[in-house]
Structures are given as structure tokens and as C-alpha cells.
Short mmCIF file of C-alpha atoms (C1' of nucleotides) in Angstrom, two decimals:
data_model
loop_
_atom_site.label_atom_id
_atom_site.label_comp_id
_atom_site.label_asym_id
_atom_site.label_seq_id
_atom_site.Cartn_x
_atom_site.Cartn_y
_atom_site.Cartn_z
CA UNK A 276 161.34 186.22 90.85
CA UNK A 277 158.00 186.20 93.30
CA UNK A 278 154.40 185.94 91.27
CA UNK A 279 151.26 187.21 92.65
CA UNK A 280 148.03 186.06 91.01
CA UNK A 281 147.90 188.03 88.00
CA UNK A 282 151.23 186.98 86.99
CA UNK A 283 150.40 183.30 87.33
CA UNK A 284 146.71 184.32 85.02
CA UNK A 285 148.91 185.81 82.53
CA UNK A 286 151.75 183.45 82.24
CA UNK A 287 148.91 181.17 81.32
CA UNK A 288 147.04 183.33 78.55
CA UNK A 289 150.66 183.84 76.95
CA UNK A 290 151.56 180.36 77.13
CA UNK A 291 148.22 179.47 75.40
CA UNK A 292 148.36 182.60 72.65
CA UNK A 293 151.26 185.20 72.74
CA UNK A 294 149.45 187.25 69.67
CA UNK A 295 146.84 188.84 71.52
CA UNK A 296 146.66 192.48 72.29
CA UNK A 297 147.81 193.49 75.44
CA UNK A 298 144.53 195.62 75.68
CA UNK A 299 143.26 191.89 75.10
CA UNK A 300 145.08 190.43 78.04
CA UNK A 301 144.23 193.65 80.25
CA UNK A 302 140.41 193.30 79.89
CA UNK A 303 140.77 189.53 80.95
CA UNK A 304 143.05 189.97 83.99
CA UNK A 305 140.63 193.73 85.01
CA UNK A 306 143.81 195.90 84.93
CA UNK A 307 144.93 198.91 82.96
CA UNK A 308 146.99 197.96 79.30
CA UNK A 309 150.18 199.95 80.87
CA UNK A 310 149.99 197.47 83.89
CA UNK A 311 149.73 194.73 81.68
CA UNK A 312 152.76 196.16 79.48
CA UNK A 313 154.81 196.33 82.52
CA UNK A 314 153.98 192.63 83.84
CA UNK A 315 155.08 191.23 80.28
CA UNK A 316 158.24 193.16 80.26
CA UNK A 317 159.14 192.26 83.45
CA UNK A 318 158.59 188.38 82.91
CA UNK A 319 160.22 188.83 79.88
CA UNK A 320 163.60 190.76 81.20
CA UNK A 321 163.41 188.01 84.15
CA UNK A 322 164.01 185.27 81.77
CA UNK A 323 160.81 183.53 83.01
CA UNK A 324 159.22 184.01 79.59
CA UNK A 325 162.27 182.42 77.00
CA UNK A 326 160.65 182.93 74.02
CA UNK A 327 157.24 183.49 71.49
CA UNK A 328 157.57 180.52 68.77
CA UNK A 329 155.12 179.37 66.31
CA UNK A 330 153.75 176.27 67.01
CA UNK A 331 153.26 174.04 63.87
CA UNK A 332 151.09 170.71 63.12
CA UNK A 333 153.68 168.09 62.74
CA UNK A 334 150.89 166.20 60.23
CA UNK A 335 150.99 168.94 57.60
CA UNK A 336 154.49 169.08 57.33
CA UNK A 337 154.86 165.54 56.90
CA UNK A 338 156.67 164.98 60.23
CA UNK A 339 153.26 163.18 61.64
CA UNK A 340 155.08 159.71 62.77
CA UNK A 341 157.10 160.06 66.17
CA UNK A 342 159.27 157.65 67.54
CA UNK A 343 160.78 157.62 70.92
CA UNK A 344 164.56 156.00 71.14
CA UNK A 345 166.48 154.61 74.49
CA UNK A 346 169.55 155.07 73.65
CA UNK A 347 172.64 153.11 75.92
CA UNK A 348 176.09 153.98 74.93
CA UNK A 349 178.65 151.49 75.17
CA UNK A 350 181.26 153.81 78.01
CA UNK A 351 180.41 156.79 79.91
CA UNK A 352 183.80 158.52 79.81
CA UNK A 353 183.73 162.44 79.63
CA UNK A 354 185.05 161.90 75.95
CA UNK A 355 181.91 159.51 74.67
CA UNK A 356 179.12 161.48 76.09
CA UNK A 357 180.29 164.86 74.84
CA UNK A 358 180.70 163.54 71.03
CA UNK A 359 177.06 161.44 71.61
CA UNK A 360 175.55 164.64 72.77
CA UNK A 361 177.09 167.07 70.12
CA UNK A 362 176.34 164.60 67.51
CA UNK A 363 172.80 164.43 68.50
CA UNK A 364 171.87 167.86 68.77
CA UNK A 365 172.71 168.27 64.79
CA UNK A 366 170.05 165.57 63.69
CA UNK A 367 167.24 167.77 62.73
CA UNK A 368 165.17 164.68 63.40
CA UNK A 369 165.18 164.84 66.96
CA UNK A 370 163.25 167.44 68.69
CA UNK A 371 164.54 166.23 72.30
CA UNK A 372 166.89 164.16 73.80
CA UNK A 373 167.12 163.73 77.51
CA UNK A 374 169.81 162.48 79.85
CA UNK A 375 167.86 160.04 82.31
CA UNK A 376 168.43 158.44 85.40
CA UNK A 377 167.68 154.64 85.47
CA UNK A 378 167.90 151.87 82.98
CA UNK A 379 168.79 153.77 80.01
CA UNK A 380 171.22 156.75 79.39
CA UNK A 381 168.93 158.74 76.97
CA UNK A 382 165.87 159.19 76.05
CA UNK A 383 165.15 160.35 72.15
CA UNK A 384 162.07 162.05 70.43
CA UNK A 385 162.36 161.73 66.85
CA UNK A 386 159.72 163.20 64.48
CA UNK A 387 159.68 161.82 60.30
CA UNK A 388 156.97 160.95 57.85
CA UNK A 389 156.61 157.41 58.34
CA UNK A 390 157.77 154.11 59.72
CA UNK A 391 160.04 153.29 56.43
CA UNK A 392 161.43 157.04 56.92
CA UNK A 393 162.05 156.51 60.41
CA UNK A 394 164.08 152.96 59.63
CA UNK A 395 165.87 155.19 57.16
CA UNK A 396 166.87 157.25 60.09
CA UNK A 397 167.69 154.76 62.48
CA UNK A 398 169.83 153.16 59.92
CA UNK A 399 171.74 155.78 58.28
CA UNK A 400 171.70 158.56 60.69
CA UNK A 401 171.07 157.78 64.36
CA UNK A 402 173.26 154.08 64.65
CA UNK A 403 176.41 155.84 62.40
CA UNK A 404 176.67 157.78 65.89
CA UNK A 405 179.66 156.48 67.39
CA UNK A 406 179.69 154.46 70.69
CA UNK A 407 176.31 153.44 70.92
CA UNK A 408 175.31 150.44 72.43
CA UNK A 409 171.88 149.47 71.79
CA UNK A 410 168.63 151.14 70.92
CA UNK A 411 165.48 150.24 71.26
CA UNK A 412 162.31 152.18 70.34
CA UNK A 413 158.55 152.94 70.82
CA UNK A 414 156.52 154.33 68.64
CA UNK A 415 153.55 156.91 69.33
CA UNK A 416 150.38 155.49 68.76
CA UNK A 417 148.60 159.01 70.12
CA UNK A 418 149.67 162.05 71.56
CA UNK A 419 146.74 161.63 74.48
CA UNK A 420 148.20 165.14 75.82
CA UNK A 421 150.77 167.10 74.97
CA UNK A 422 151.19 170.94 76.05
CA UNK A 423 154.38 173.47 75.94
CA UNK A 424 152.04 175.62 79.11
CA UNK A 425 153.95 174.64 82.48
CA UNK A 426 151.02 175.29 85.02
CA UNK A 427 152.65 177.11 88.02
CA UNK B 31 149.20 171.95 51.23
CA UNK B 32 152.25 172.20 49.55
CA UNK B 33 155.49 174.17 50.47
CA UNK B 34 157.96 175.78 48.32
CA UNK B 35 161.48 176.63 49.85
CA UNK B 36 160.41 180.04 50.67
CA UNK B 37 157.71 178.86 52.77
CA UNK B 38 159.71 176.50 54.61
CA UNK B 39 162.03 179.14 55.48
CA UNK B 40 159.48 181.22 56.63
CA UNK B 41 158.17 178.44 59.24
CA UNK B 42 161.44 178.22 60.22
CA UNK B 43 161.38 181.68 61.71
CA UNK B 44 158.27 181.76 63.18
CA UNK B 45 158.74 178.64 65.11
CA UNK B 46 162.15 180.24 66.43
CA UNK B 47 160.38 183.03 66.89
CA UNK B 48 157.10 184.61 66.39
CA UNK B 49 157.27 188.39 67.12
CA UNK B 50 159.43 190.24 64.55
CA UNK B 51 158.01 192.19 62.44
CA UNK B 52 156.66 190.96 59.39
CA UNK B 53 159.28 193.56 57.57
CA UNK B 54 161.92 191.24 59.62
CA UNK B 55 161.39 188.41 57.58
CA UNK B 56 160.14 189.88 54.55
CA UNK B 57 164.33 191.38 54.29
CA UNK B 58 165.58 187.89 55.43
CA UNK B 59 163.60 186.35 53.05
CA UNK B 60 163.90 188.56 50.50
CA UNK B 61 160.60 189.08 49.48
CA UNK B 62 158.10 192.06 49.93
CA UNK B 63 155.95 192.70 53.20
CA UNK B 64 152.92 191.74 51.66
CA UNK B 65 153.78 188.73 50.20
CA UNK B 66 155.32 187.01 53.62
CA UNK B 67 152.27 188.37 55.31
CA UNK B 68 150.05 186.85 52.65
CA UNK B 69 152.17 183.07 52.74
CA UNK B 70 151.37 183.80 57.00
CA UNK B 71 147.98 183.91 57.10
CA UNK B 72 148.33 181.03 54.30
CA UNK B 73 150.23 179.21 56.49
CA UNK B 74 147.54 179.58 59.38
CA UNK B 75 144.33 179.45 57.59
CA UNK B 76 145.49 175.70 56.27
CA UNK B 77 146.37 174.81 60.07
CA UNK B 78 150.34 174.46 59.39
CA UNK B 79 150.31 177.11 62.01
CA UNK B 80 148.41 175.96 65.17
CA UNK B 81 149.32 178.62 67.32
CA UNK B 82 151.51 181.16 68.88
CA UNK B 83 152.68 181.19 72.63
CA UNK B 84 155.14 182.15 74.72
CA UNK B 85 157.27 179.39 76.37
CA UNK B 86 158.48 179.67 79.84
CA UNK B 87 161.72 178.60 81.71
CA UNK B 88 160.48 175.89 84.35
CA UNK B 89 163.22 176.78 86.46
CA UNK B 90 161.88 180.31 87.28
CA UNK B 91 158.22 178.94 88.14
CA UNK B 92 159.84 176.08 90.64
CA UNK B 93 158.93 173.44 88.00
CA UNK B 94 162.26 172.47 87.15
CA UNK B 95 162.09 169.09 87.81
CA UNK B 96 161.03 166.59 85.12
CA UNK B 97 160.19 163.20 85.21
CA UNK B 98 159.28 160.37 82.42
CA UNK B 99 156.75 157.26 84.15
CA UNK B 100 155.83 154.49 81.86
CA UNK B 101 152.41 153.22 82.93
CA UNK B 102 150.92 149.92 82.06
CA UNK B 103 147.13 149.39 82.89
CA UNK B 104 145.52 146.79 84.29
CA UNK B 105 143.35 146.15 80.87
CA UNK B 106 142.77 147.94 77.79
CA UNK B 107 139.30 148.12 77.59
CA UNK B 108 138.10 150.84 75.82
CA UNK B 109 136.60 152.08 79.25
CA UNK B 110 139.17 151.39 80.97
CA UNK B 111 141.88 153.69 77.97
CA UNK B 112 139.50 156.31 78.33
CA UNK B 113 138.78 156.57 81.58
CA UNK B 114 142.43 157.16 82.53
CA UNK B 115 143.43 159.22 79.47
CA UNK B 116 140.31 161.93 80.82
CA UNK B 117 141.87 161.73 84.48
CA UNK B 118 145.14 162.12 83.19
CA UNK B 119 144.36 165.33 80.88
CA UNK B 120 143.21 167.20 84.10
CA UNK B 121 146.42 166.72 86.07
CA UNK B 122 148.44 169.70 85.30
CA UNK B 123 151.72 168.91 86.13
CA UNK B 124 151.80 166.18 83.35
CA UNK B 125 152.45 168.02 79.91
CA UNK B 126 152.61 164.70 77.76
CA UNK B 127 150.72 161.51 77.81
CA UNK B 128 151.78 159.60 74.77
CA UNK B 129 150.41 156.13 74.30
CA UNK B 130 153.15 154.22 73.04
CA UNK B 131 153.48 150.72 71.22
CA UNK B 132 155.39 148.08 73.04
CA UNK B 133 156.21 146.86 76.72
CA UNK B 134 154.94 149.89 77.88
CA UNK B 135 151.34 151.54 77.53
CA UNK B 136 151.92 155.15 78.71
CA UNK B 137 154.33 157.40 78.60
CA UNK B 138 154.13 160.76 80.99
CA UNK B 139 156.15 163.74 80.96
CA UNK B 140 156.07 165.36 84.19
CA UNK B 141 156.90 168.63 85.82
CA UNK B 142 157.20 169.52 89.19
CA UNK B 143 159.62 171.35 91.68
CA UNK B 144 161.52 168.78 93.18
CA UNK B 145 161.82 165.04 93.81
CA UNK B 146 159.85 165.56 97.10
CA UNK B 147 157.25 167.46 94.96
CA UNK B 148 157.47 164.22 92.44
CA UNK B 149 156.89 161.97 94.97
CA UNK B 150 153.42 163.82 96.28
CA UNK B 151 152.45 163.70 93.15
CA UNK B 152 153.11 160.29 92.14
CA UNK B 153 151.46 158.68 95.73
CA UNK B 154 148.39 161.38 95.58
CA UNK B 155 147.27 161.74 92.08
CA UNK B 156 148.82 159.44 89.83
CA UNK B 157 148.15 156.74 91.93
CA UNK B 158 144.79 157.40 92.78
CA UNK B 159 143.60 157.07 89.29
CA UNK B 160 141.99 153.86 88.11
CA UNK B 161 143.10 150.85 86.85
CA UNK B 162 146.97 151.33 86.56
CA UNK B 163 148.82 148.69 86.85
CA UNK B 164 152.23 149.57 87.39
CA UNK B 165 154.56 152.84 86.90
CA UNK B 166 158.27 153.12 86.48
CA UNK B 167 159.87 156.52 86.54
CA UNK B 168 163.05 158.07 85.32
CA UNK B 169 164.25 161.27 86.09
CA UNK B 170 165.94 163.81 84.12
CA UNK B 171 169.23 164.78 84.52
CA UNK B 172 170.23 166.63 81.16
CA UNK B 173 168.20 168.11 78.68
CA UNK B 174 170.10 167.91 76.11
CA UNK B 175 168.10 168.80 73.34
CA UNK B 176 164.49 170.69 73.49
CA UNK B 177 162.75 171.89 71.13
CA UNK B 178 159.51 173.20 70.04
CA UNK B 179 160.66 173.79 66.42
CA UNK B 180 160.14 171.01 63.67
CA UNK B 181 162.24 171.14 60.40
CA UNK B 182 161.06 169.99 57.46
"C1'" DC C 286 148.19 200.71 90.51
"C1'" DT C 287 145.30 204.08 87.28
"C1'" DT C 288 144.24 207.37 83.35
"C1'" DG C 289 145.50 210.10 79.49
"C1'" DA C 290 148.42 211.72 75.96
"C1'" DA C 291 151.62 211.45 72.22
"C1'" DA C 292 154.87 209.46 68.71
"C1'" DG C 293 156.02 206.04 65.98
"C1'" DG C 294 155.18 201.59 64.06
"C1'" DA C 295 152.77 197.65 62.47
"C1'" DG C 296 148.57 195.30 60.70
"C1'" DA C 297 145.23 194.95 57.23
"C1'" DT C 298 143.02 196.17 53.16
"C1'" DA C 299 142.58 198.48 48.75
"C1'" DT C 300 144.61 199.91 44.68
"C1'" DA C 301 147.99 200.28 41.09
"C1'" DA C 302 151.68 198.25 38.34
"C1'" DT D 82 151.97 188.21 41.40
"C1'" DT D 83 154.40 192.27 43.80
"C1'" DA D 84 154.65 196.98 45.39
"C1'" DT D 85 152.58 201.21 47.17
"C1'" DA D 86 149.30 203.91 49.78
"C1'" DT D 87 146.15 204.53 53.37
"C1'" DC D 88 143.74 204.15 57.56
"C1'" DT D 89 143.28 202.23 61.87
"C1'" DC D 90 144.92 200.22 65.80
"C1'" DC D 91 148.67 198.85 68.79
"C1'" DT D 92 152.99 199.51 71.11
"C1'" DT D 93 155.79 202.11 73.96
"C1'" DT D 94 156.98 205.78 76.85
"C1'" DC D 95 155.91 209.52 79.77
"C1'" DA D 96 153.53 212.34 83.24
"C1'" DA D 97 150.34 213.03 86.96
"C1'" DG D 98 147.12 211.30 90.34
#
DNA sequence: CTTGAAAGGAGATATAA
DNA sequence: TTATATCTCCTTTCAAG
């Protein structure tokens, strides 16, 4: 899909609020509401817009420490990766798990309440995952930046 | 605050997403229209709700490339931190600086077209800001898991 | 692309139970 | 606390320029 200008301007209001009016996002970008109506579908039938999700602070849900995990696994057969990766994506802990190249084979982000929570994890949930080698983690001392808007 | 099971069903919707109806969720949740729209603007007058946007597939806006660099600085003065964290907020291909404990000092998150793309970005604007010492990168092959949505 | 019109629906508040 | 009613505004589609 090709984007002029005004697609680019309103990828970026929608990726910063989705719950304005469109009459909102049409005085903004100087074009009519139906225009505007029309650009949104169209991103939206495109598959360039995914979806409109509520964004919540992880502090006030008790979720405020986050952890990132390197994760090695001990083989790389078809077989080990596949049950690592479907084992993974059920931990409700873990809000994103990359495949890397380099030193490691994954990459985890794992949001709980605390450090003792987080051993808990580690302990009982993320290390009963079979055919893991060795983890090692960082924790997040502050989120200096951290946006879900892509900038075209 | 605190949350009752209701409410953290409720989150759980909005953060898979945040345009139905409020009638939508009133029937999944069983309760009347008023009182889910009452626990929503509950829910984002107490700032459990940050916001609402629209997330886009980096694939259709040529950003479908995503790379992790670990950055150490040269010293951790508090000039020095924030110095780099304010250059680093206006580069727009990075969506997440996280300043991590352990070997590393920085984490990035960044998203660009390509590899070539990566590497212009690396030697022309990651580079040329002050005081880092050294940068490894990984790249990202799979992602596995991604998501916006916490669960409590 | 614009404007204007029209139907139906949802948001927001007030009121009753 | 819930449910109901009401009014206003928004969404969505269409037609014509």
C-alpha cells in the first residue's frame, strides 16, 4: 500500500489516540470528515492498522517490575524450539519473546510485581520449560522511552 | 485502586481491543451499559487506562526490521545519562530505551526497513551521539510473542 | 477531493427504581 | 447500585458537484 502525506499525519494521530472523532482528526489534517472516514477504512481493510487496544499503566496493576530474560536452549532441533515457543506464549508473564540472531536464542520481556515475584517466576514457571539451557536476566531500572507509534 | 474480577475482565477487553461498543462488553460481562461505562471512565480517571491507539503492522510502513543494541557509556555521570537519554528520545526509529541493570547500560529497540536501513542508522545517528562507549546489536528473526496487553 | 443529507447508533447525563 | 429515558453528537452511507 503507497502513503501520501496525510496518511503518514494520520497514522500518527491514531497511533497516539484512536478515540478521537474523525471530525477531530479532519480539522487537524484540513480535509472533509468523509475523506477522513475513507483514509481510516482503507488503512484499516489494508491491514496497515492491526488493531485499537487500550493501553494500561503496568504500575497500577501491580505488574510495575520488568525483567528481561536471554534465554539459550540446550538443542535447536525443529522438535525443541516448537515446544519452547508454544510453551512460552502461554505464560501470561511475558509480554514478548523474540527469536534473535547472535549470542543468545531469545530474548524475554517479563512483567510481575516485584523482584521476589519475579524469582517466583523464574523458578516455578519459566526454568520448568523443558530444554533450556541457561538464563540470565536484566532487570529495568527505567523505561527511558518506550512507544507502540512506528514513525514511518 | 483496587480491582474486583469484573474489572479485570473488563481491562482485558479493552486492551485486546478498544472499539466495541460499550453494549459489547456490557453482554460479555454481564452487567448493564451503564455500569461498564461507569467502571471505564473509573478505570481512566485513576490512570489504569493511559490511553487508546491504534497499532500498526511495521511490515506495511517498510519498518519491518527490528533490532535490539545494548549500549554501554563511556561514564555515568548524571550529565553524561541525561544527555544521551534526551538525544535518544528524539530518534524515531528507536521505540524503547530501557536502562537496564547489569553488564549492559542500554537497551534499544529499533525499527527500520532493512539491515541496510539499520546500518545508516546505526553509523549516522546512533553513533553520533555522545559519550557511548560501545554497542552490540542483535537482530530479530522471530517474534514470537508481542504484546501490548498486560494480564493481571 | 468536497458538501450536504439522512438513518441509525452510541455517548453522556438525568431520573427512576 | 442498576436500569431506563432522553438528547445530542457521531458514524456510516449515499448522491452530486
Amino acid at each position: 500500500m503507497n502513503f501520501d502525506t496525510i496518511d503518514i499525519e494520520l497514522l500518527a494521530l491514531l497511533q497516539e489516540d484512536c478515540k478521537k472523532t474523525t471530525k477531530e482528526y479532519a480539522l487537524k489534517l484540513g480535509l472533509s470528515v468523509t475523506a477522513v472516514y475513507e483514509r481510516i477504512k482503507r488503512l484499516e481493510k489494508n491491514g496497515v492498522i492491526q488493531k485499537y487496544v487500550a493501553l494500561v499503566n503496568k504500575k497500577e496493576i501491580e505488574k510495575g517490575f520488568t525483567a528481561l530474560c536471554h534465554v539459550k536452549l540446550t538443542q535447536h532441533t525443529k522438535k525443541y524450539v516448537s515446544n519452547f515457543e508454544r510453551d512460552i506464549i502461554k505464560l501470561t508473564e511475558i509480554s514478548e519473546c523474540l527469536h534473535l540472531s547472535g549470542d543468545y536464542d531469545y530474548m524475554l520481556k517479563i512483567n510481575v510485581k516485584d523482584i521476589e515475584a519475579y524469582r517466583e517466576f523464574i523458578v516455578s514457571k519459566l526454568t520448568a520449560i523443558n530444554h533450556i539451557g541457561s538464563t540470565q536476566s536484566s532487570f529495568v531500572i527505567a523505561e527511558v522511552k518506550h512507544t507502540t507509534a512506528i514513525s514511518i
